[in-house]
Coordinates of C-alpha atoms in Angstrom, one line a residue:
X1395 CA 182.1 28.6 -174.4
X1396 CA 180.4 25.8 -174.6
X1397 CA 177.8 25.0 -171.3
X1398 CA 176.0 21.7 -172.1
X1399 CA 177.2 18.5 -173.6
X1400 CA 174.1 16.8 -175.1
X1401 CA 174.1 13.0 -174.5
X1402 CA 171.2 10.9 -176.5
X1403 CA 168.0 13.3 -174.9
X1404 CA 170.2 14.7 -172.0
X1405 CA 171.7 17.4 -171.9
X1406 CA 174.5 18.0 -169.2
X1407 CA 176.1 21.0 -168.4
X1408 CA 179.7 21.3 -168.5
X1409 CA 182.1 22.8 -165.4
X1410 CA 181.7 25.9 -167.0
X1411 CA 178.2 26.1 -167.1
X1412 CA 178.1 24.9 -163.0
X1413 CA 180.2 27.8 -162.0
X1414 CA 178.4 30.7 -164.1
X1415 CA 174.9 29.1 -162.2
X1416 CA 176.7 29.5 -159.2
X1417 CA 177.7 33.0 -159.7
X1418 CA 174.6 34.1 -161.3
X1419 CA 172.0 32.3 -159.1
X1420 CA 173.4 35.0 -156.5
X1421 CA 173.5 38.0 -158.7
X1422 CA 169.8 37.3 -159.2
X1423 CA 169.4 37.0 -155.4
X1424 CA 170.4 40.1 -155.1
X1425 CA 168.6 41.5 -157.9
X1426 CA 165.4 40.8 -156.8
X1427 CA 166.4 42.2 -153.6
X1428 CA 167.3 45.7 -155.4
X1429 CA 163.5 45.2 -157.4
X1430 CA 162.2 45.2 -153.4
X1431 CA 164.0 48.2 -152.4
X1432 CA 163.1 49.8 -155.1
X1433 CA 159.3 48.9 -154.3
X1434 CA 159.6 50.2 -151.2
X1435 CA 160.8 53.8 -152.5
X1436 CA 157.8 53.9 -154.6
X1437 CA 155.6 52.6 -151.9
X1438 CA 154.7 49.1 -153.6
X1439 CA 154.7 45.9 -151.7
X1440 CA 158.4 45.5 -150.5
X1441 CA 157.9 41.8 -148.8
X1442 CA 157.2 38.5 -149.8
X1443 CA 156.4 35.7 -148.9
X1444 CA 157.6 32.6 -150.9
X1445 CA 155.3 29.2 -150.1
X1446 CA 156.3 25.8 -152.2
X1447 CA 153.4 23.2 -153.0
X1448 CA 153.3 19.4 -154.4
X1449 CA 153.0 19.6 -158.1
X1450 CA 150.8 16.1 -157.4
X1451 CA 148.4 18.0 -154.9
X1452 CA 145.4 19.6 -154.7
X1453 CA 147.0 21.9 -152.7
X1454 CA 144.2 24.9 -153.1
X1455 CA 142.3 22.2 -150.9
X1456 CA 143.9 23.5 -147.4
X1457 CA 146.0 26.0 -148.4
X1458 CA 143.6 28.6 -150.0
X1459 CA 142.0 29.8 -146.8
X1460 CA 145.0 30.7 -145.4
X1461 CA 146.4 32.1 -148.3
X1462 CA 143.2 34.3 -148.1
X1463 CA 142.9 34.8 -144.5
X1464 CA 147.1 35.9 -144.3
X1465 CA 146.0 38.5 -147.6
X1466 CA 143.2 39.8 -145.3
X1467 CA 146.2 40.7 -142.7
X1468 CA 148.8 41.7 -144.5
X1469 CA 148.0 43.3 -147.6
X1470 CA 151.1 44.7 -148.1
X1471 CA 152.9 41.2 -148.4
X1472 CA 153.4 40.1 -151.4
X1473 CA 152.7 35.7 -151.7
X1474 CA 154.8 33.7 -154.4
X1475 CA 153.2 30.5 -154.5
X1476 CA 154.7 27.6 -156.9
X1477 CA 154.5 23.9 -157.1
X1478 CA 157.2 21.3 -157.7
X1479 CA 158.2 17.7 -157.1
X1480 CA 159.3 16.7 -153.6
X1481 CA 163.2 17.1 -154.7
X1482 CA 162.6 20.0 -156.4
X1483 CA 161.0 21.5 -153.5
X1484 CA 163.3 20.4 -150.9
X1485 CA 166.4 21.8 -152.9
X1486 CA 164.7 25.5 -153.2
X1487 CA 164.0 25.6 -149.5
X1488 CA 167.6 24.2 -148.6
X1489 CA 168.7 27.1 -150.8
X1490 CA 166.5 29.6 -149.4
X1491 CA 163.9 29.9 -152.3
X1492 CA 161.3 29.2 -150.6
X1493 CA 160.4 30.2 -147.1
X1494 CA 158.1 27.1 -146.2
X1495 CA 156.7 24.3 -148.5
X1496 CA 153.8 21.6 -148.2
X1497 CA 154.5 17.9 -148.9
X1498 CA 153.7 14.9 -148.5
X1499 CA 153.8 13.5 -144.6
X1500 CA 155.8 10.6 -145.4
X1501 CA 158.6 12.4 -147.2
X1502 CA 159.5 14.4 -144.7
X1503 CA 159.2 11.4 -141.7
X1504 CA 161.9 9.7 -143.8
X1505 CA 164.0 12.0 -145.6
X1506 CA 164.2 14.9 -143.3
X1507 CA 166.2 18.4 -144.6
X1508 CA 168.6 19.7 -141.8
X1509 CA 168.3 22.6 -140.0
X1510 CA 164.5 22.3 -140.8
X1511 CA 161.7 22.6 -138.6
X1512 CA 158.2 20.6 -139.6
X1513 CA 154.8 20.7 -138.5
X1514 CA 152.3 18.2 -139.7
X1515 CA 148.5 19.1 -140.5
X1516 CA 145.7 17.2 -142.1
X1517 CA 146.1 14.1 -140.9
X1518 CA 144.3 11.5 -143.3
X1519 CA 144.8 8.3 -144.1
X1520 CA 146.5 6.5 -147.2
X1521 CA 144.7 6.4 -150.1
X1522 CA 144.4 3.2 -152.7
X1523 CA 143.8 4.0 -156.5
X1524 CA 142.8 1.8 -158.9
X1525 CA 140.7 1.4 -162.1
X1526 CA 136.7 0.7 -162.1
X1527 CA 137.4 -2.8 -163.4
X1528 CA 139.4 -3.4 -160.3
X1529 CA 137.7 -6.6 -158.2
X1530 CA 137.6 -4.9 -155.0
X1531 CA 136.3 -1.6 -156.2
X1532 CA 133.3 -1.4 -154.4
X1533 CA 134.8 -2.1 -150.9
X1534 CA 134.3 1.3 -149.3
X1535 CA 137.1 0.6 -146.9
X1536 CA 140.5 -1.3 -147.3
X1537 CA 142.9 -2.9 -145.3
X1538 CA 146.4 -2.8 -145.8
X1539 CA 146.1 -7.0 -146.5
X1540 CA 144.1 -6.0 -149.5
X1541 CA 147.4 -5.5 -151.1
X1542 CA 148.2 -8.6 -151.2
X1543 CA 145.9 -9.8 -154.1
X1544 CA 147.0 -6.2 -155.9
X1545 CA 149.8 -5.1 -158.5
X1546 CA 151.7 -1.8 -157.5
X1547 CA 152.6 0.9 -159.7
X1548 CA 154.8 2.9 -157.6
X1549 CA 157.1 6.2 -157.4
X1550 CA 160.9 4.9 -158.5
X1551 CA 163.2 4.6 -155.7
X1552 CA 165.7 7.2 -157.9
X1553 CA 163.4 9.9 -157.7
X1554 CA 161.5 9.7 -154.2
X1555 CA 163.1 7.1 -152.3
X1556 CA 160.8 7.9 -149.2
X1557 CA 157.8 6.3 -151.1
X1558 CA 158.9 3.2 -151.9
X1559 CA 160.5 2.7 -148.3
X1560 CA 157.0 3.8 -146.6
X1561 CA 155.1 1.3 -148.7
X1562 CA 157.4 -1.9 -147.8
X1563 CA 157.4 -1.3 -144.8
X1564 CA 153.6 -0.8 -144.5
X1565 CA 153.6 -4.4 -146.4
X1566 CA 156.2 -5.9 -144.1
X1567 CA 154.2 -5.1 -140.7
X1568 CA 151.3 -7.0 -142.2
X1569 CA 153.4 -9.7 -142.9
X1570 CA 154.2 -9.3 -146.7
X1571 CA 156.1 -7.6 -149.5
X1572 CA 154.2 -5.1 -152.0
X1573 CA 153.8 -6.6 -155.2
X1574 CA 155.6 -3.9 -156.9
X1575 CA 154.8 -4.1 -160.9
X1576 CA 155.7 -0.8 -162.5
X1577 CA 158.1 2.3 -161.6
X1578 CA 157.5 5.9 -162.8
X1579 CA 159.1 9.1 -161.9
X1580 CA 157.1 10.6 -160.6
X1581 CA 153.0 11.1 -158.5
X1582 CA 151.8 12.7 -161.2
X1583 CA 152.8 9.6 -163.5
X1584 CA 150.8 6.5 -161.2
X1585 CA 147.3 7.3 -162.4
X1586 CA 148.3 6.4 -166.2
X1587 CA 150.0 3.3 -165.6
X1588 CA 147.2 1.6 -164.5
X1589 CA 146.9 -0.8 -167.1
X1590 CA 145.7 -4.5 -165.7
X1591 CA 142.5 -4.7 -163.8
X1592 CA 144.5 -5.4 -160.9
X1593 CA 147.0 -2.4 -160.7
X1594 CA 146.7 0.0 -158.0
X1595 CA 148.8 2.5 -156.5
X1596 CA 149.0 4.3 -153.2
X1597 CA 149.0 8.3 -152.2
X1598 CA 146.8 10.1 -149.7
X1599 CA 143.4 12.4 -150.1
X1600 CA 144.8 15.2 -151.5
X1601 CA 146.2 13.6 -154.6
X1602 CA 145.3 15.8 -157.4
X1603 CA 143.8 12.2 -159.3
X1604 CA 141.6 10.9 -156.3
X1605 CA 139.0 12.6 -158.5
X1606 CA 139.7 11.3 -161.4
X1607 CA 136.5 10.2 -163.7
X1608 CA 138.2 6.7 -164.3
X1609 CA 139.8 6.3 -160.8
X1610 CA 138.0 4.6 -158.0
X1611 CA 139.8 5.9 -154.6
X1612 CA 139.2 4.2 -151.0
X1613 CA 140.9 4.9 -147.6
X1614 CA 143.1 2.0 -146.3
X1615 CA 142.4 1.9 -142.7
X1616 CA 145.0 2.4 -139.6
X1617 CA 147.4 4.4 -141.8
X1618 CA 148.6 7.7 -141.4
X1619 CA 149.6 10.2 -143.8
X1620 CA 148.6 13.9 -144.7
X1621 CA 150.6 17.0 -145.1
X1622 CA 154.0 18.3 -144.0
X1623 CA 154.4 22.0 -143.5
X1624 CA 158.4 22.3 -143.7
X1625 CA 160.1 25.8 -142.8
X1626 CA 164.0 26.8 -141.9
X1627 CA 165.3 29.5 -139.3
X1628 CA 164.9 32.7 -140.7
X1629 CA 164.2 36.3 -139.2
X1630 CA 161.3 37.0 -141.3
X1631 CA 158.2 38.1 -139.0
X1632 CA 155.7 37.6 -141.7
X1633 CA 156.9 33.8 -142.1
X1634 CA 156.2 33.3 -138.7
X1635 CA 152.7 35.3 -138.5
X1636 CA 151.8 32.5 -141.4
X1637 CA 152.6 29.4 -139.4
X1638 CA 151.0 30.9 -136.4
X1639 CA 147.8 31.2 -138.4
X1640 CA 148.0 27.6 -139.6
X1641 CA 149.0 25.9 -136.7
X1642 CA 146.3 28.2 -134.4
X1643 CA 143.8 26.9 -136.9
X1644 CA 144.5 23.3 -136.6
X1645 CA 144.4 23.4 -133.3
X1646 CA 140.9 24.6 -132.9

């Protein structure tokens, strides 16, 4: 039977290989399910908890103090933390994967997943990137003119189409279009296309490269971004004890 039809470096499944994922993406469902009952018999952790992360954050940065603190709690809960891009993470909640993810603010003010439910926290403000050669490096503070004068390396349309539509638009209520230089696929990919003096690219504070040895990183002022904690309907109480201690804590 064949399952994949390679093309150049592609490889695409074939019709036959789309069904059997179907059908055995469930069967696994419901395996793991049998695994937890089976826990439960033997008086192991039968519960989880599945959280998805930005594979570009530094997501240990907020998260790992209520990772801990929900641990403390519920010891008996077991927590499945992975990270992936946006896409990646918003198909896996869609498809009931993952119970709640963290991304990027901006994603989810634009794109949006239906039937979703989305609480923002850690409100910072955009970040600029750009080498130590750059000529406005040791401006603590931009603006979002600063741009201007700037080449953009930026997150292709194809892959994240929120990006690029948050940046123009930044741009155009200042009066200008981003001087866009270079598309990649993905946040992890900006920091190593920096190649002219001049390049720079946008993200926010948690950015796993705003720490980078050979990055300088500077908040643009009046901008808004941070992170999106994204959850559907679902009757698990644990789920909801989690977001309660989030959202309790930011309030404080």
């Amino acid at each position: 039977m064949e399952l994949f039809i390679r093309e150049k470096n592609n490889l695409i499944p074939t019709e036959a290989a789309k069904n059997l994922y179907q059908v055995w993406k469930k069967m696994i469902v419901e395996m793991q399910e049998a695994v937890e009952d089976a826990r439960r018999y033997m008086g192991g952790r039968s519960e989880s908890l599945k959280i998805g992360v930005l594979d570009s954050h530094k997501s240990e940065s907020y998260l790992w103090e209520y990772v801990e603190a929900f641990h403390d709690l519920y010891p008996d809960i077991s927590l499945a933390v992975e990270s992936e891009r946006p896409e990646v993470l918003h198909k896996k909640l869609m498809e009931n994967e993952l119970d709640v993810i963290f991304t990027v603010r901006y994603d989810m003010e634009r794109s949006g997943l239906d039937g979703n439910h989305v609480a923002f926290i850690k409100d910072t403000p955009l970040t600029v990137c750009m080498r130590t050669d750059h000529p406005l490096r040791d401006k603590e503070v931009w603006t979002v003119e600063d741009l201007k004068t700037s080449n953009l390396v930026v997150i292709s349309a194809l892959h994240l189409p929120s990006y690029q539509s948050m940046l123009i638009d930044l741009c155009r209520m200042h009066g200008f279009l981003p001087n866009i230089v270079y598309n990649v696929n993905n946040a992890s990919s900006l920091v190593y296309n920096l190649h002219e003096k001049n390049d720079v690219f946008i993200c926010d504070r948690y950015h796993k490269d705003t720490d980078c040895l050979h990055i300088v990183s500077r908040p643009i002022a009046d901008t808004h971004s941070g992170v999106a904690m994204v959850w559907r309907k679902n009757d698990k109480q644990y789920l909801r004890e989690f977001l309660n201690l989030i959202r309790n804590d930011e309030q404080r």
